[in-house]
Short mmCIF file of N, CA, C and O in Angstrom, two decimals:
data_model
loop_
_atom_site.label_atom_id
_atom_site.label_comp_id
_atom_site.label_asym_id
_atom_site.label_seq_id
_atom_site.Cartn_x
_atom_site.Cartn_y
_atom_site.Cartn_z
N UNK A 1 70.41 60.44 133.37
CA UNK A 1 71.79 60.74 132.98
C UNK A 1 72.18 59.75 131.88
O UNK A 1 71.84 58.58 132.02
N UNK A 2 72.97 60.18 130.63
CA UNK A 2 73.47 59.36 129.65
C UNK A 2 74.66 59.62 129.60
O UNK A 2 75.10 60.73 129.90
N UNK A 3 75.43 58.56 129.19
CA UNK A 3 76.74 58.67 128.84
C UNK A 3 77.26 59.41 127.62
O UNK A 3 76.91 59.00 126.51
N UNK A 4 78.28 60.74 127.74
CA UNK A 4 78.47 61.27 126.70
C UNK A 4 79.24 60.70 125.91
O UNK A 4 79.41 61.25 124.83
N UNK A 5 79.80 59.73 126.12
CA UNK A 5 80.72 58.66 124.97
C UNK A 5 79.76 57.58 124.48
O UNK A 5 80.04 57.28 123.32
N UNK A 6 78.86 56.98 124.92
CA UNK A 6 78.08 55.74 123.97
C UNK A 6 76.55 56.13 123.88
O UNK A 6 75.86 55.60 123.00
N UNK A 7 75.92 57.17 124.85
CA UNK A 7 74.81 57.12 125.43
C UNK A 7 74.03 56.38 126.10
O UNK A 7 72.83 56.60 126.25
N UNK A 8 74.73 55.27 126.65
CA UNK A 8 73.95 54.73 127.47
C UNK A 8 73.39 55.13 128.80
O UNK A 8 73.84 55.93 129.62
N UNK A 9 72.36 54.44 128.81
CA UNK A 9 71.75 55.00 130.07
C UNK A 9 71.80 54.02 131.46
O UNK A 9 70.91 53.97 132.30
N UNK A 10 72.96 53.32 131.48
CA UNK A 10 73.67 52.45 132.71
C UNK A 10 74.54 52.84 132.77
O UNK A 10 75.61 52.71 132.18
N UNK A 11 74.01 53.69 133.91
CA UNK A 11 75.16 54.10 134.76
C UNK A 11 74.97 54.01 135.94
O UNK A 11 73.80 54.11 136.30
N UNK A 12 75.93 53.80 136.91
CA UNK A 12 76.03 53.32 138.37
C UNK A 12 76.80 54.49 139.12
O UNK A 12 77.73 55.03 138.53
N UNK A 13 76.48 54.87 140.29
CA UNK A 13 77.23 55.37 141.40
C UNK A 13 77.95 54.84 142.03
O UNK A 13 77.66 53.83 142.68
N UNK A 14 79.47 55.56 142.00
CA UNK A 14 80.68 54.50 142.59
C UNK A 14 80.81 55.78 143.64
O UNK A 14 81.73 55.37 144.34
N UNK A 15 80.48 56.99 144.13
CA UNK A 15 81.00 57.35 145.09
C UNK A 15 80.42 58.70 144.95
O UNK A 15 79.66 58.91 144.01
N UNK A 16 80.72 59.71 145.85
CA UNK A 16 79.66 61.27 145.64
C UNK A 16 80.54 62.04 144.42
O UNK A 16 81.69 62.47 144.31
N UNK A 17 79.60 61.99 143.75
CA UNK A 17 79.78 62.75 142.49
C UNK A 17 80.87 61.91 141.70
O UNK A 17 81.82 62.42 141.12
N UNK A 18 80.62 60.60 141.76
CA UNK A 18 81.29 59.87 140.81
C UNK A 18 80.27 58.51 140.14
O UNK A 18 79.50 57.80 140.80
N UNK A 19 80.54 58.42 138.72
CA UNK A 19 79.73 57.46 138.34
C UNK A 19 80.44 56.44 137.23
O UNK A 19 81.39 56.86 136.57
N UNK A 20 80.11 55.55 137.10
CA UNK A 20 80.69 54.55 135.86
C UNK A 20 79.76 54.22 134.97
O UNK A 20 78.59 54.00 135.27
N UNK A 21 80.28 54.16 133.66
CA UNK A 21 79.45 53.67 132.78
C UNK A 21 79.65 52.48 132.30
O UNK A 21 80.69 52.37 131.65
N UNK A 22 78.58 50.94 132.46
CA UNK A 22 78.58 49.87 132.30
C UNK A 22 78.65 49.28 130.60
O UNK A 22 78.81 48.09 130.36
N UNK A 23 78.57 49.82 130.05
CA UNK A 23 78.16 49.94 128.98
C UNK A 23 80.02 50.10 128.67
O UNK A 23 80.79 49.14 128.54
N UNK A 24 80.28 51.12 128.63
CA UNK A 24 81.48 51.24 127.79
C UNK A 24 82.98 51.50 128.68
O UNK A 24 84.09 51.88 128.28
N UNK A 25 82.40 51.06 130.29
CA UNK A 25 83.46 51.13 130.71
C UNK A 25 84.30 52.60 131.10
O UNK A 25 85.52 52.55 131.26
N UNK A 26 83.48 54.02 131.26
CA UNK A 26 84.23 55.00 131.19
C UNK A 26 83.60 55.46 132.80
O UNK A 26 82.44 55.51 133.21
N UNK A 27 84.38 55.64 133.19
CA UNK A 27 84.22 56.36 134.51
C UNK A 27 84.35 58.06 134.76
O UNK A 27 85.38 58.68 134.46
N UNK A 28 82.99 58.79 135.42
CA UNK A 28 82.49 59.80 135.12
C UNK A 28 82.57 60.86 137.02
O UNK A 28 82.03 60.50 138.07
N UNK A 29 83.26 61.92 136.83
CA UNK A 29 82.92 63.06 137.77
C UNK A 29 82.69 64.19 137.86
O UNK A 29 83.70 64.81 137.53
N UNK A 30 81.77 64.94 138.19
CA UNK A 30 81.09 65.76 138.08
C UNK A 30 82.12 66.94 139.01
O UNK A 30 82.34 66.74 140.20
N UNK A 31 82.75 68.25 138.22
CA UNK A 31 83.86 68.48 138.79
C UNK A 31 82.99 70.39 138.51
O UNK A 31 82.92 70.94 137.41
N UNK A 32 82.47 70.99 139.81
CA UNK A 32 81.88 72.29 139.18
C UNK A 32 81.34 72.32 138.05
O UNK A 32 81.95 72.94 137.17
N UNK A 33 80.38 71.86 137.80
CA UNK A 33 79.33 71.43 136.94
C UNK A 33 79.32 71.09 135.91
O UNK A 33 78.48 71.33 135.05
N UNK A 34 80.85 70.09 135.77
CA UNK A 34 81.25 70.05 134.17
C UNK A 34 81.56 68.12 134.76
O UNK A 34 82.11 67.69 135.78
N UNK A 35 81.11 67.59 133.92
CA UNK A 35 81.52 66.04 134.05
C UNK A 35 83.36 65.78 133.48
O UNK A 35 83.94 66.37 132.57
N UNK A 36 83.78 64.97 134.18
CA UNK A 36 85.45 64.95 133.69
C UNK A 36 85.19 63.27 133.69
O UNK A 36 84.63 62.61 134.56
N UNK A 37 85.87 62.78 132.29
CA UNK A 37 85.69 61.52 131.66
C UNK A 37 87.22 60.60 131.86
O UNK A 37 88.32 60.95 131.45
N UNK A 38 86.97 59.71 132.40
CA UNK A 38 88.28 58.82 132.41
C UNK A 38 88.33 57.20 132.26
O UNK A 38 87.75 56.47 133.07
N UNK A 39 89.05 56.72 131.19
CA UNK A 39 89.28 55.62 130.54
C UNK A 39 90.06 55.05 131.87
O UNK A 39 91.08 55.45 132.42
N UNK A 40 89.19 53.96 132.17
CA UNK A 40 89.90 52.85 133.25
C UNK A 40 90.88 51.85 132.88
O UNK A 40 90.32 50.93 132.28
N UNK A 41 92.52 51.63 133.04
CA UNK A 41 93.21 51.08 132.51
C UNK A 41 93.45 50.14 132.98
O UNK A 41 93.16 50.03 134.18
N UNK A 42 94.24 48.73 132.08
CA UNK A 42 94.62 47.70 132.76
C UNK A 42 95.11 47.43 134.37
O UNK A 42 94.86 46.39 134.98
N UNK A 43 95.77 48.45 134.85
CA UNK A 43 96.70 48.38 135.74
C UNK A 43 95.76 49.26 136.93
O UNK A 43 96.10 49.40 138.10
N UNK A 44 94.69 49.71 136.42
CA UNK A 44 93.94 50.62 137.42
C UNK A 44 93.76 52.27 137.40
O UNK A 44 92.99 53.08 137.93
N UNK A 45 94.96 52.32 136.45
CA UNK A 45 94.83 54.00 136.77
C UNK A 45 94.11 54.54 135.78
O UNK A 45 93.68 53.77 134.93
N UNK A 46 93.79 56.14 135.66
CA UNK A 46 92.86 56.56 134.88
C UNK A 46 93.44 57.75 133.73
O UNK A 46 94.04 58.82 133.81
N UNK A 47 92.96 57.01 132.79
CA UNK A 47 93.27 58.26 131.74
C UNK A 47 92.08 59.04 131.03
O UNK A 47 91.05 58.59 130.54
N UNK A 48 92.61 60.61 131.14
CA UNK A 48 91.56 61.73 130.83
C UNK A 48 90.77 61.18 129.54
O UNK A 48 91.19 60.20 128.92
N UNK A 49 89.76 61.78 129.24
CA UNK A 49 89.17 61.59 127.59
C UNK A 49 88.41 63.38 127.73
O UNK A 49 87.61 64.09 127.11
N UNK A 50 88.81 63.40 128.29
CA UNK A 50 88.26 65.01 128.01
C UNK A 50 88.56 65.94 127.10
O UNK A 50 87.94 67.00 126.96
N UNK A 51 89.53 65.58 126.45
CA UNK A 51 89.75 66.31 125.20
C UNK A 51 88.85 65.95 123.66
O UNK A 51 88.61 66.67 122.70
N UNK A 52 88.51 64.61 123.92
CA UNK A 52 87.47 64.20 123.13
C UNK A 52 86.57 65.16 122.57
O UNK A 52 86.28 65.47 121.41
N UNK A 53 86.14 65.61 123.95
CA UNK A 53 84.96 65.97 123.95
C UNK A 53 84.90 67.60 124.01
O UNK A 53 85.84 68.31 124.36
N UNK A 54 83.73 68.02 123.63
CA UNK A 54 83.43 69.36 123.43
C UNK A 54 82.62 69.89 124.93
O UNK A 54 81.67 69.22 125.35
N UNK A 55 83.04 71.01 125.60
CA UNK A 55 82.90 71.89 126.65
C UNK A 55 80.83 71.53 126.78
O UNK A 55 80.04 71.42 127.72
N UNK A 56 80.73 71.46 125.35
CA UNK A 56 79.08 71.43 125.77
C UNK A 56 78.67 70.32 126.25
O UNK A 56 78.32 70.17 127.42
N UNK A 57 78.70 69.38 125.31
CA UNK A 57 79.04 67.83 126.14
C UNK A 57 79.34 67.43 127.54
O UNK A 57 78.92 66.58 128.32
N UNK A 58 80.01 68.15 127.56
CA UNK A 58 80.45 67.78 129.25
C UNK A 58 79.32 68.55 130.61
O UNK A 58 79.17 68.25 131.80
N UNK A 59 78.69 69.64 129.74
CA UNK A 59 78.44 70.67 130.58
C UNK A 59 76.99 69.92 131.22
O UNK A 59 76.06 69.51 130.52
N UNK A 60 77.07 69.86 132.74
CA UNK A 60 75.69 69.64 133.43
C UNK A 60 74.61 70.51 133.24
O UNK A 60 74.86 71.71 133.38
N UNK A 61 73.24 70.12 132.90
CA UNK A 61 72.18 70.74 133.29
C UNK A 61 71.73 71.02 134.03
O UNK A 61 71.23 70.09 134.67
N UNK A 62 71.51 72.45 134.63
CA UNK A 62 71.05 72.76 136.08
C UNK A 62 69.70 72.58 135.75
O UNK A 62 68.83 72.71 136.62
#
């Protein structure tokens, strides 16, 4: 698995079907086979980046 925002390939499992990326800090869930991207904020809460990104990008490989 790589990160669709830096490509890195550190990434960690924080929970079922959730992952973080060490590298750039973006936290990743796999939502019906589409990954949903969220910027971890000062205060804790999470903001979308999914608009960033293009439907293909996001889309899991079966």
């Amino acid at each position: 698995m790589r990160c669709p925002n830096c490509r890195s390939i550190d990434i960690g499992k924080i929970g079922t079907n959730q992952f973080y990326c060490w590298s750039c800090f973006v936290e990743m869930s796999i939502v019906q086979g589409k990954l949903s991207l969220h910027q971890v904020e000062e205060d804790g809460s999470l903001s979308s980046l999914d608009d960033l990104f293009e439907d293909e990008q996001l889309r899991m490989e079966q």
